[in-house]
JSON list of C-alpha atoms in Angstrom, two decimals:
[
{"chain": "A", "resi": 14, "resn": "MET", "atom": "CA", "xyz": [5.28, -67.82, -32.58]},
{"chain": "A", "resi": 15, "resn": "ALA", "atom": "CA", "xyz": [2.59, -67.35, -34.66]},
{"chain": "A", "resi": 16, "resn": "THR", "atom": "CA", "xyz": [-0.98, -67.38, -32.71]},
{"chain": "A", "resi": 17, "resn": "LEU", "atom": "CA", "xyz": [-4.49, -68.07, -34.51]},
{"chain": "A", "resi": 18, "resn": "SER", "atom": "CA", "xyz": [-6.77, -64.35, -34.38]},
{"chain": "A", "resi": 19, "resn": "PHE", "atom": "CA", "xyz": [-9.75, -64.20, -36.68]},
{"chain": "A", "resi": 20, "resn": "SER", "atom": "CA", "xyz": [-12.67, -61.71, -36.06]},
{"chain": "A", "resi": 21, "resn": "LEU", "atom": "CA", "xyz": [-16.44, -62.39, -36.18]},
{"chain": "A", "resi": 22, "resn": "PRO", "atom": "CA", "xyz": [-18.54, -61.06, -39.41]},
{"chain": "A", "resi": 23, "resn": "PHE", "atom": "CA", "xyz": [-20.20, -58.75, -37.06]},
{"chain": "A", "resi": 24, "resn": "ALA", "atom": "CA", "xyz": [-17.75, -57.79, -34.22]},
{"chain": "A", "resi": 25, "resn": "SER", "atom": "CA", "xyz": [-17.00, -54.15, -35.61]},
{"chain": "A", "resi": 26, "resn": "ALA", "atom": "CA", "xyz": [-20.99, -53.28, -35.91]},
{"chain": "A", "resi": 27, "resn": "LEU", "atom": "CA", "xyz": [-21.40, -54.96, -31.88]},
{"chain": "A", "resi": 28, "resn": "ASN", "atom": "CA", "xyz": [-18.36, -53.28, -30.74]},
{"chain": "A", "resi": 29, "resn": "GLY", "atom": "CA", "xyz": [-19.53, -49.67, -32.01]},
{"chain": "A", "resi": 30, "resn": "ALA", "atom": "CA", "xyz": [-22.84, -50.85, -30.47]},
{"chain": "A", "resi": 31, "resn": "LEU", "atom": "CA", "xyz": [-20.93, -51.81, -26.92]},
{"chain": "A", "resi": 32, "resn": "ARG", "atom": "CA", "xyz": [-19.47, -48.50, -27.13]},
{"chain": "A", "resi": 33, "resn": "ARG", "atom": "CA", "xyz": [-22.82, -46.73, -26.25]},
{"chain": "A", "resi": 34, "resn": "VAL", "atom": "CA", "xyz": [-23.44, -48.42, -23.16]},
{"chain": "A", "resi": 35, "resn": "PRO", "atom": "CA", "xyz": [-22.75, -47.10, -20.36]},
{"chain": "A", "resi": 36, "resn": "VAL", "atom": "CA", "xyz": [-21.01, -49.18, -17.60]},
{"chain": "A", "resi": 37, "resn": "TRP", "atom": "CA", "xyz": [-23.50, -48.40, -14.97]},
{"chain": "A", "resi": 38, "resn": "SER", "atom": "CA", "xyz": [-25.98, -50.61, -17.13]},
{"chain": "A", "resi": 39, "resn": "VAL", "atom": "CA", "xyz": [-23.73, -53.36, -16.13]},
{"chain": "A", "resi": 40, "resn": "TYR", "atom": "CA", "xyz": [-24.17, -53.29, -12.90]},
{"chain": "A", "resi": 41, "resn": "LEU", "atom": "CA", "xyz": [-27.62, -52.78, -12.40]},
{"chain": "A", "resi": 42, "resn": "ALA", "atom": "CA", "xyz": [-27.29, -55.88, -15.14]},
{"chain": "A", "resi": 43, "resn": "GLY", "atom": "CA", "xyz": [-25.51, -57.89, -11.64]},
{"chain": "A", "resi": 44, "resn": "VAL", "atom": "CA", "xyz": [-28.59, -56.66, -9.54]},
{"chain": "A", "resi": 45, "resn": "LEU", "atom": "CA", "xyz": [-30.51, -58.39, -11.19]},
{"chain": "A", "resi": 46, "resn": "PRO", "atom": "CA", "xyz": [-29.73, -62.41, -10.25]},
{"chain": "A", "resi": 47, "resn": "LEU", "atom": "CA", "xyz": [-30.10, -60.92, -6.22]},
{"chain": "A", "resi": 48, "resn": "ALA", "atom": "CA", "xyz": [-33.22, -59.53, -6.87]},
{"chain": "A", "resi": 49, "resn": "TRP", "atom": "CA", "xyz": [-34.04, -63.30, -8.47]},
{"chain": "A", "resi": 50, "resn": "ILE", "atom": "CA", "xyz": [-32.98, -64.80, -5.58]},
{"chain": "A", "resi": 51, "resn": "LEU", "atom": "CA", "xyz": [-34.75, -63.00, -3.45]},
{"chain": "A", "resi": 52, "resn": "TRP", "atom": "CA", "xyz": [-38.06, -62.82, -5.41]},
{"chain": "A", "resi": 53, "resn": "LEU", "atom": "CA", "xyz": [-37.96, -67.05, -5.10]},
{"chain": "A", "resi": 54, "resn": "LEU", "atom": "CA", "xyz": [-36.94, -66.92, -1.75]},
{"chain": "A", "resi": 55, "resn": "ALA", "atom": "CA", "xyz": [-40.09, -64.26, -0.97]},
{"chain": "A", "resi": 56, "resn": "GLU", "atom": "CA", "xyz": [-42.20, -66.95, -2.90]},
{"chain": "A", "resi": 57, "resn": "GLY", "atom": "CA", "xyz": [-41.29, -70.35, -1.50]},
{"chain": "A", "resi": 58, "resn": "GLY", "atom": "CA", "xyz": [-39.18, -71.07, -4.59]},
{"chain": "A", "resi": 59, "resn": "LEU", "atom": "CA", "xyz": [-36.08, -72.29, -2.99]},
{"chain": "A", "resi": 60, "resn": "GLY", "atom": "CA", "xyz": [-36.46, -75.59, -2.04]},
{"chain": "A", "resi": 61, "resn": "ILE", "atom": "CA", "xyz": [-36.85, -77.85, 1.33]},
{"chain": "A", "resi": 62, "resn": "ASP", "atom": "CA", "xyz": [-33.84, -76.19, 1.97]},
{"chain": "A", "resi": 63, "resn": "PRO", "atom": "CA", "xyz": [-33.52, -72.60, 1.49]},
{"chain": "A", "resi": 64, "resn": "VAL", "atom": "CA", "xyz": [-30.44, -71.19, 3.32]},
{"chain": "A", "resi": 65, "resn": "LYS", "atom": "CA", "xyz": [-28.02, -74.36, 0.94]},
{"chain": "A", "resi": 66, "resn": "GLU", "atom": "CA", "xyz": [-29.72, -72.61, -2.08]},
{"chain": "A", "resi": 67, "resn": "ILE", "atom": "CA", "xyz": [-28.99, -69.20, -1.05]},
{"chain": "A", "resi": 68, "resn": "GLU", "atom": "CA", "xyz": [-25.18, -70.25, -0.53]},
{"chain": "A", "resi": 69, "resn": "GLN", "atom": "CA", "xyz": [-25.28, -72.11, -3.54]},
{"chain": "A", "resi": 70, "resn": "ARG", "atom": "CA", "xyz": [-27.01, -69.74, -5.61]},
{"chain": "A", "resi": 71, "resn": "LEU", "atom": "CA", "xyz": [-25.40, -66.66, -4.90]},
{"chain": "A", "resi": 72, "resn": "GLY", "atom": "CA", "xyz": [-21.94, -68.97, -4.93]},
{"chain": "A", "resi": 73, "resn": "LYS", "atom": "CA", "xyz": [-22.85, -69.84, -9.24]},
{"chain": "A", "resi": 74, "resn": "VAL", "atom": "CA", "xyz": [-23.33, -66.21, -10.04]},
{"chain": "A", "resi": 75, "resn": "GLY", "atom": "CA", "xyz": [-20.32, -65.04, -8.58]},
{"chain": "A", "resi": 76, "resn": "LEU", "atom": "CA", "xyz": [-18.80, -67.96, -10.45]},
{"chain": "A", "resi": 77, "resn": "GLN", "atom": "CA", "xyz": [-20.40, -67.07, -13.45]},
{"chain": "A", "resi": 78, "resn": "LEU", "atom": "CA", "xyz": [-18.86, -63.24, -13.99]},
{"chain": "A", "resi": 79, "resn": "ILE", "atom": "CA", "xyz": [-15.39, -64.70, -13.01]},
{"chain": "A", "resi": 80, "resn": "VAL", "atom": "CA", "xyz": [-15.16, -66.98, -15.91]},
{"chain": "A", "resi": 81, "resn": "ALA", "atom": "CA", "xyz": [-17.52, -64.03, -17.84]},
{"chain": "A", "resi": 82, "resn": "GLY", "atom": "CA", "xyz": [-14.20, -61.50, -16.69]},
{"chain": "A", "resi": 83, "resn": "LEU", "atom": "CA", "xyz": [-11.45, -64.26, -17.43]},
{"chain": "A", "resi": 84, "resn": "ALA", "atom": "CA", "xyz": [-12.87, -64.71, -21.34]},
{"chain": "A", "resi": 85, "resn": "VAL", "atom": "CA", "xyz": [-12.79, -60.74, -21.49]},
{"chain": "A", "resi": 86, "resn": "THR", "atom": "CA", "xyz": [-9.98, -61.35, -23.36]},
{"chain": "A", "resi": 87, "resn": "PRO", "atom": "CA", "xyz": [-10.04, -64.13, -25.18]},
{"chain": "A", "resi": 88, "resn": "LEU", "atom": "CA", "xyz": [-12.80, -63.11, -26.55]},
{"chain": "A", "resi": 89, "resn": "ARG", "atom": "CA", "xyz": [-10.91, -60.21, -28.00]},
{"chain": "A", "resi": 90, "resn": "ARG", "atom": "CA", "xyz": [-8.05, -61.27, -29.43]},
{"chain": "A", "resi": 91, "resn": "PHE", "atom": "CA", "xyz": [-9.82, -64.62, -30.54]},
{"chain": "A", "resi": 92, "resn": "ALA", "atom": "CA", "xyz": [-13.24, -62.93, -32.22]},
{"chain": "A", "resi": 93, "resn": "GLY", "atom": "CA", "xyz": [-12.54, -59.17, -32.61]},
{"chain": "A", "resi": 94, "resn": "LEU", "atom": "CA", "xyz": [-15.39, -58.97, -29.67]},
{"chain": "A", "resi": 95, "resn": "ASN", "atom": "CA", "xyz": [-14.07, -55.86, -27.11]},
{"chain": "A", "resi": 96, "resn": "LEU", "atom": "CA", "xyz": [-15.41, -55.72, -23.58]},
{"chain": "A", "resi": 97, "resn": "LEU", "atom": "CA", "xyz": [-12.00, -54.05, -22.09]},
{"chain": "A", "resi": 98, "resn": "ARG", "atom": "CA", "xyz": [-14.10, -51.52, -20.45]},
{"chain": "A", "resi": 99, "resn": "PHE", "atom": "CA", "xyz": [-16.68, -53.36, -19.26]},
{"chain": "A", "resi": 100, "resn": "ARG", "atom": "CA", "xyz": [-14.30, -56.08, -17.51]},
{"chain": "A", "resi": 101, "resn": "ARG", "atom": "CA", "xyz": [-14.22, -53.79, -13.72]},
{"chain": "A", "resi": 102, "resn": "ALA", "atom": "CA", "xyz": [-17.78, -53.61, -13.53]},
{"chain": "A", "resi": 103, "resn": "ILE", "atom": "CA", "xyz": [-17.91, -57.46, -14.37]},
{"chain": "A", "resi": 104, "resn": "GLY", "atom": "CA", "xyz": [-14.88, -58.33, -11.63]},
{"chain": "A", "resi": 105, "resn": "VAL", "atom": "CA", "xyz": [-16.26, -56.02, -8.68]},
{"chain": "A", "resi": 106, "resn": "LEU", "atom": "CA", "xyz": [-20.20, -57.87, -9.34]},
{"chain": "A", "resi": 107, "resn": "ALA", "atom": "CA", "xyz": [-17.69, -61.25, -9.13]},
{"chain": "A", "resi": 108, "resn": "PHE", "atom": "CA", "xyz": [-16.63, -60.31, -6.44]},
{"chain": "A", "resi": 109, "resn": "CYS", "atom": "CA", "xyz": [-19.69, -59.09, -4.69]},
{"chain": "A", "resi": 110, "resn": "TYR", "atom": "CA", "xyz": [-21.08, -62.59, -4.84]},
{"chain": "A", "resi": 111, "resn": "VAL", "atom": "CA", "xyz": [-18.73, -64.55, -3.70]},
{"chain": "A", "resi": 112, "resn": "VAL", "atom": "CA", "xyz": [-18.54, -61.78, -0.66]},
{"chain": "A", "resi": 113, "resn": "LEU", "atom": "CA", "xyz": [-22.51, -62.31, -0.13]},
{"chain": "A", "resi": 114, "resn": "HIS", "atom": "CA", "xyz": [-21.64, -66.42, -0.61]},
{"chain": "A", "resi": 115, "resn": "LEU", "atom": "CA", "xyz": [-19.44, -66.14, 2.52]},
{"chain": "A", "resi": 116, "resn": "ALA", "atom": "CA", "xyz": [-22.20, -64.08, 4.25]},
{"chain": "A", "resi": 117, "resn": "ALA", "atom": "CA", "xyz": [-24.99, -66.49, 3.63]},
{"chain": "A", "resi": 118, "resn": "TRP", "atom": "CA", "xyz": [-22.70, -69.26, 5.21]},
{"chain": "A", "resi": 119, "resn": "VAL", "atom": "CA", "xyz": [-21.40, -67.63, 7.25]},
{"chain": "A", "resi": 120, "resn": "VAL", "atom": "CA", "xyz": [-25.67, -65.84, 8.65]},
{"chain": "A", "resi": 121, "resn": "LEU", "atom": "CA", "xyz": [-27.68, -67.95, 7.93]},
{"chain": "A", "resi": 122, "resn": "ASP", "atom": "CA", "xyz": [-25.69, -72.34, 7.69]},
{"chain": "A", "resi": 123, "resn": "MET", "atom": "CA", "xyz": [-23.43, -71.71, 10.29]},
{"chain": "A", "resi": 124, "resn": "ALA", "atom": "CA", "xyz": [-25.29, -68.57, 12.95]},
{"chain": "A", "resi": 125, "resn": "LEU", "atom": "CA", "xyz": [-22.47, -66.70, 13.59]},
{"chain": "A", "resi": 126, "resn": "LEU", "atom": "CA", "xyz": [-20.37, -69.52, 15.26]},
{"chain": "A", "resi": 127, "resn": "TRP", "atom": "CA", "xyz": [-17.07, -67.94, 14.62]},
{"chain": "A", "resi": 128, "resn": "SER", "atom": "CA", "xyz": [-15.45, -70.51, 15.54]},
{"chain": "A", "resi": 129, "resn": "GLN", "atom": "CA", "xyz": [-17.56, -73.25, 14.53]},
{"chain": "A", "resi": 130, "resn": "ALA", "atom": "CA", "xyz": [-16.82, -71.65, 11.36]},
{"chain": "A", "resi": 131, "resn": "LEU", "atom": "CA", "xyz": [-13.60, -71.60, 11.76]},
{"chain": "A", "resi": 132, "resn": "GLY", "atom": "CA", "xyz": [-13.09, -74.92, 12.78]},
{"chain": "A", "resi": 133, "resn": "ASP", "atom": "CA", "xyz": [-14.89, -76.12, 9.65]},
{"chain": "A", "resi": 134, "resn": "ILE", "atom": "CA", "xyz": [-13.04, -74.25, 7.41]},
{"chain": "A", "resi": 135, "resn": "VAL", "atom": "CA", "xyz": [-10.34, -76.46, 8.59]},
{"chain": "A", "resi": 136, "resn": "LYS", "atom": "CA", "xyz": [-11.66, -79.88, 8.30]},
{"chain": "A", "resi": 137, "resn": "ARG", "atom": "CA", "xyz": [-13.31, -79.28, 4.78]},
{"chain": "A", "resi": 138, "resn": "PRO", "atom": "CA", "xyz": [-10.66, -78.95, 2.22]},
{"chain": "A", "resi": 139, "resn": "TYR", "atom": "CA", "xyz": [-13.74, -76.89, -0.19]},
{"chain": "A", "resi": 140, "resn": "LEU", "atom": "CA", "xyz": [-14.14, -75.18, 2.75]},
{"chain": "A", "resi": 141, "resn": "THR", "atom": "CA", "xyz": [-9.96, -74.29, 2.88]},
{"chain": "A", "resi": 142, "resn": "LEU", "atom": "CA", "xyz": [-10.04, -73.70, -1.10]},
{"chain": "A", "resi": 143, "resn": "GLY", "atom": "CA", "xyz": [-13.13, -71.59, -1.29]},
{"chain": "A", "resi": 144, "resn": "MET", "atom": "CA", "xyz": [-11.54, -69.57, 1.43]},
{"chain": "A", "resi": 145, "resn": "ALA", "atom": "CA", "xyz": [-7.81, -69.01, -0.15]},
{"chain": "A", "resi": 146, "resn": "ALA", "atom": "CA", "xyz": [-10.09, -68.29, -3.64]},
{"chain": "A", "resi": 147, "resn": "PHE", "atom": "CA", "xyz": [-11.50, -65.18, -1.55]},
{"chain": "A", "resi": 148, "resn": "ALA", "atom": "CA", "xyz": [-8.26, -64.38, -0.29]},
{"chain": "A", "resi": 149, "resn": "LEU", "atom": "CA", "xyz": [-6.91, -64.48, -3.39]},
{"chain": "A", "resi": 150, "resn": "LEU", "atom": "CA", "xyz": [-10.12, -61.83, -4.35]},
{"chain": "A", "resi": 151, "resn": "VAL", "atom": "CA", "xyz": [-9.86, -59.42, -1.84]},
{"chain": "A", "resi": 152, "resn": "PRO", "atom": "CA", "xyz": [-6.50, -57.12, -3.18]},
{"chain": "A", "resi": 153, "resn": "LEU", "atom": "CA", "xyz": [-8.35, -57.85, -6.53]},
{"chain": "A", "resi": 154, "resn": "ALA", "atom": "CA", "xyz": [-11.16, -55.94, -5.10]},
{"chain": "A", "resi": 155, "resn": "ALA", "atom": "CA", "xyz": [-9.90, -53.63, -3.32]},
{"chain": "A", "resi": 156, "resn": "THR", "atom": "CA", "xyz": [-7.27, -52.17, -6.48]},
{"chain": "A", "resi": 157, "resn": "SER", "atom": "CA", "xyz": [-9.96, -52.51, -9.24]},
{"chain": "A", "resi": 158, "resn": "ASN", "atom": "CA", "xyz": [-10.34, -48.17, -9.16]},
{"chain": "A", "resi": 159, "resn": "ASN", "atom": "CA", "xyz": [-7.70, -45.97, -11.47]},
{"chain": "A", "resi": 160, "resn": "TRP", "atom": "CA", "xyz": [-6.30, -44.06, -7.74]},
{"chain": "A", "resi": 161, "resn": "ALA", "atom": "CA", "xyz": [-4.67, -47.27, -7.03]},
{"chain": "A", "resi": 162, "resn": "LEU", "atom": "CA", "xyz": [-3.53, -48.31, -10.57]},
{"chain": "A", "resi": 163, "resn": "ARG", "atom": "CA", "xyz": [-2.06, -45.26, -10.29]},
{"chain": "A", "resi": 164, "resn": "ARG", "atom": "CA", "xyz": [0.20, -45.45, -7.23]},
{"chain": "A", "resi": 165, "resn": "LEU", "atom": "CA", "xyz": [0.70, -49.78, -7.97]},
{"chain": "A", "resi": 166, "resn": "GLY", "atom": "CA", "xyz": [1.90, -48.64, -11.62]},
{"chain": "A", "resi": 167, "resn": "GLY", "atom": "CA", "xyz": [0.03, -50.39, -15.04]},
{"chain": "A", "resi": 168, "resn": "MET", "atom": "CA", "xyz": [2.79, -53.37, -14.87]},
{"chain": "A", "resi": 169, "resn": "ARG", "atom": "CA", "xyz": [2.69, -54.01, -10.97]},
{"chain": "A", "resi": 170, "resn": "TRP", "atom": "CA", "xyz": [-1.12, -53.59, -11.48]},
{"chain": "A", "resi": 171, "resn": "ARG", "atom": "CA", "xyz": [-0.90, -55.80, -14.04]},
{"chain": "A", "resi": 172, "resn": "VAL", "atom": "CA", "xyz": [0.78, -58.80, -12.21]},
{"chain": "A", "resi": 173, "resn": "LEU", "atom": "CA", "xyz": [-1.17, -58.55, -8.52]},
{"chain": "A", "resi": 174, "resn": "HIS", "atom": "CA", "xyz": [-4.20, -59.21, -10.58]},
{"chain": "A", "resi": 175, "resn": "ARG", "atom": "CA", "xyz": [-3.27, -62.23, -12.04]},
{"chain": "A", "resi": 176, "resn": "LEU", "atom": "CA", "xyz": [-4.71, -63.53, -8.77]},
{"chain": "A", "resi": 177, "resn": "VAL", "atom": "CA", "xyz": [-7.57, -63.96, -10.35]},
{"chain": "A", "resi": 178, "resn": "TYR", "atom": "CA", "xyz": [-6.25, -66.63, -12.69]},
{"chain": "A", "resi": 179, "resn": "PRO", "atom": "CA", "xyz": [-5.19, -69.18, -9.64]},
{"chain": "A", "resi": 180, "resn": "ALA", "atom": "CA", "xyz": [-8.47, -67.84, -7.70]},
{"chain": "A", "resi": 181, "resn": "ALA", "atom": "CA", "xyz": [-10.89, -68.43, -10.77]},
{"chain": "A", "resi": 182, "resn": "VAL", "atom": "CA", "xyz": [-9.28, -72.32, -9.91]},
{"chain": "A", "resi": 183, "resn": "LEU", "atom": "CA", "xyz": [-9.58, -73.12, -6.32]},
{"chain": "A", "resi": 184, "resn": "GLY", "atom": "CA", "xyz": [-13.49, -71.97, -7.28]},
{"chain": "A", "resi": 185, "resn": "GLY", "atom": "CA", "xyz": [-14.20, -74.04, -9.17]},
{"chain": "A", "resi": 186, "resn": "VAL", "atom": "CA", "xyz": [-12.37, -76.71, -7.67]},
{"chain": "A", "resi": 187, "resn": "HIS", "atom": "CA", "xyz": [-13.93, -75.85, -4.61]},
{"chain": "A", "resi": 188, "resn": "TYR", "atom": "CA", "xyz": [-17.35, -76.18, -6.06]},
{"chain": "A", "resi": 189, "resn": "LEU", "atom": "CA", "xyz": [-16.54, -79.58, -7.90]},
{"chain": "A", "resi": 190, "resn": "TRP", "atom": "CA", "xyz": [-15.51, -80.70, -4.98]},
{"chain": "A", "resi": 191, "resn": "LEU", "atom": "CA", "xyz": [-18.89, -79.05, -2.49]},
{"chain": "A", "resi": 192, "resn": "VAL", "atom": "CA", "xyz": [-21.43, -80.80, -4.87]},
{"chain": "A", "resi": 193, "resn": "LYS", "atom": "CA", "xyz": [-21.55, -84.41, -3.15]},
{"chain": "A", "resi": 194, "resn": "ALA", "atom": "CA", "xyz": [-23.04, -86.08, -6.17]},
{"chain": "A", "resi": 195, "resn": "TRP", "atom": "CA", "xyz": [-20.48, -84.77, -8.95]},
{"chain": "A", "resi": 196, "resn": "PRO", "atom": "CA", "xyz": [-23.11, -83.47, -11.80]},
{"chain": "A", "resi": 197, "resn": "PRO", "atom": "CA", "xyz": [-21.76, -81.76, -14.88]},
{"chain": "A", "resi": 198, "resn": "GLU", "atom": "CA", "xyz": [-22.44, -78.21, -14.02]},
{"chain": "A", "resi": 199, "resn": "PRO", "atom": "CA", "xyz": [-19.31, -77.98, -11.71]},
{"chain": "A", "resi": 200, "resn": "PHE", "atom": "CA", "xyz": [-16.97, -79.73, -14.58]},
{"chain": "A", "resi": 201, "resn": "VAL", "atom": "CA", "xyz": [-18.46, -77.71, -16.55]},
{"chain": "A", "resi": 202, "resn": "TYR", "atom": "CA", "xyz": [-17.72, -74.53, -15.17]},
{"chain": "A", "resi": 203, "resn": "LEU", "atom": "CA", "xyz": [-13.62, -75.55, -14.47]},
{"chain": "A", "resi": 204, "resn": "GLY", "atom": "CA", "xyz": [-13.32, -76.82, -17.69]},
{"chain": "A", "resi": 205, "resn": "ALA", "atom": "CA", "xyz": [-14.44, -73.01, -19.09]},
{"chain": "A", "resi": 206, "resn": "ILE", "atom": "CA", "xyz": [-11.69, -71.96, -16.47]},
{"chain": "A", "resi": 207, "resn": "LEU", "atom": "CA", "xyz": [-8.98, -74.10, -17.78]},
{"chain": "A", "resi": 208, "resn": "ALA", "atom": "CA", "xyz": [-10.28, -73.46, -21.06]},
{"chain": "A", "resi": 209, "resn": "LEU", "atom": "CA", "xyz": [-9.63, -69.53, -20.53]},
{"chain": "A", "resi": 210, "resn": "LEU", "atom": "CA", "xyz": [-6.44, -69.89, -19.02]},
{"chain": "A", "resi": 211, "resn": "ALA", "atom": "CA", "xyz": [-5.14, -71.64, -21.23]},
{"chain": "A", "resi": 212, "resn": "LEU", "atom": "CA", "xyz": [-5.76, -69.57, -24.24]},
{"chain": "A", "resi": 213, "resn": "ARG", "atom": "CA", "xyz": [-3.53, -66.94, -22.03]},
{"chain": "A", "resi": 214, "resn": "LEU", "atom": "CA", "xyz": [-0.45, -69.38, -21.63]},
{"chain": "A", "resi": 215, "resn": "GLY", "atom": "CA", "xyz": [-0.86, -69.96, -25.81]},
{"chain": "A", "resi": 216, "resn": "ARG", "atom": "CA", "xyz": [0.49, -66.42, -26.57]}
]
C-alpha cells in the first residue's frame, strides 16, 4: 500500500544541526520543568492546593514527554525530521516524571497510608487506569539500555516497547477522567495520542 511521505524543506539542514546536539542536553532540558515546579513551590505560586498542583504538573510533563516520544517516528516518516537518537532520553525522562507524579500522590497526598492508597486505586477508575499505565511503563524503563537490547534481541525488544502504545492511551484517559470540569486540554492530549497511533496504524 502506498503511503504519504514528504520532507520539510529545511529538514536536511535541521537534521545536520541536530546531529551536533549531545543526547545529554535532552536530559538537562528535562530537569527544567521540575526545577520550575520547585521554584513555584518555594515562591508560593502553586495556588491554594499545592499538593494537587504538584501532582498534576508532574503528571502533565510525563504525558507531554510520552506524546513527544510517540511523535518521533511520524516526524521522521512524514516530515523527514530525524529525532531517533533522542527517543530513549525522552522515554526515560517521561518515566521519571511519571514516577515523580506517583510519588507525589503516595507521599504528599496519601501520606504513605498504603492501605488507603491501594483502596483508592481499586475504587477510583482513573487511579486504576493510571496505575495500569505505570505498570506498562516499568518494563520499558527497565530495558531502555543497550544491555537489554542485546539480551532481548532487536525484534523482541521492539515488540516489548510497543507497550508504550496502550500505556499512552491509558495515561491520556487517566488525565481526562481525573479532571472534573473537563476543560479542552485533556481532550487535546488524548486526541494527539490517538492521532499519532493512527499514523502508525496507517502504515
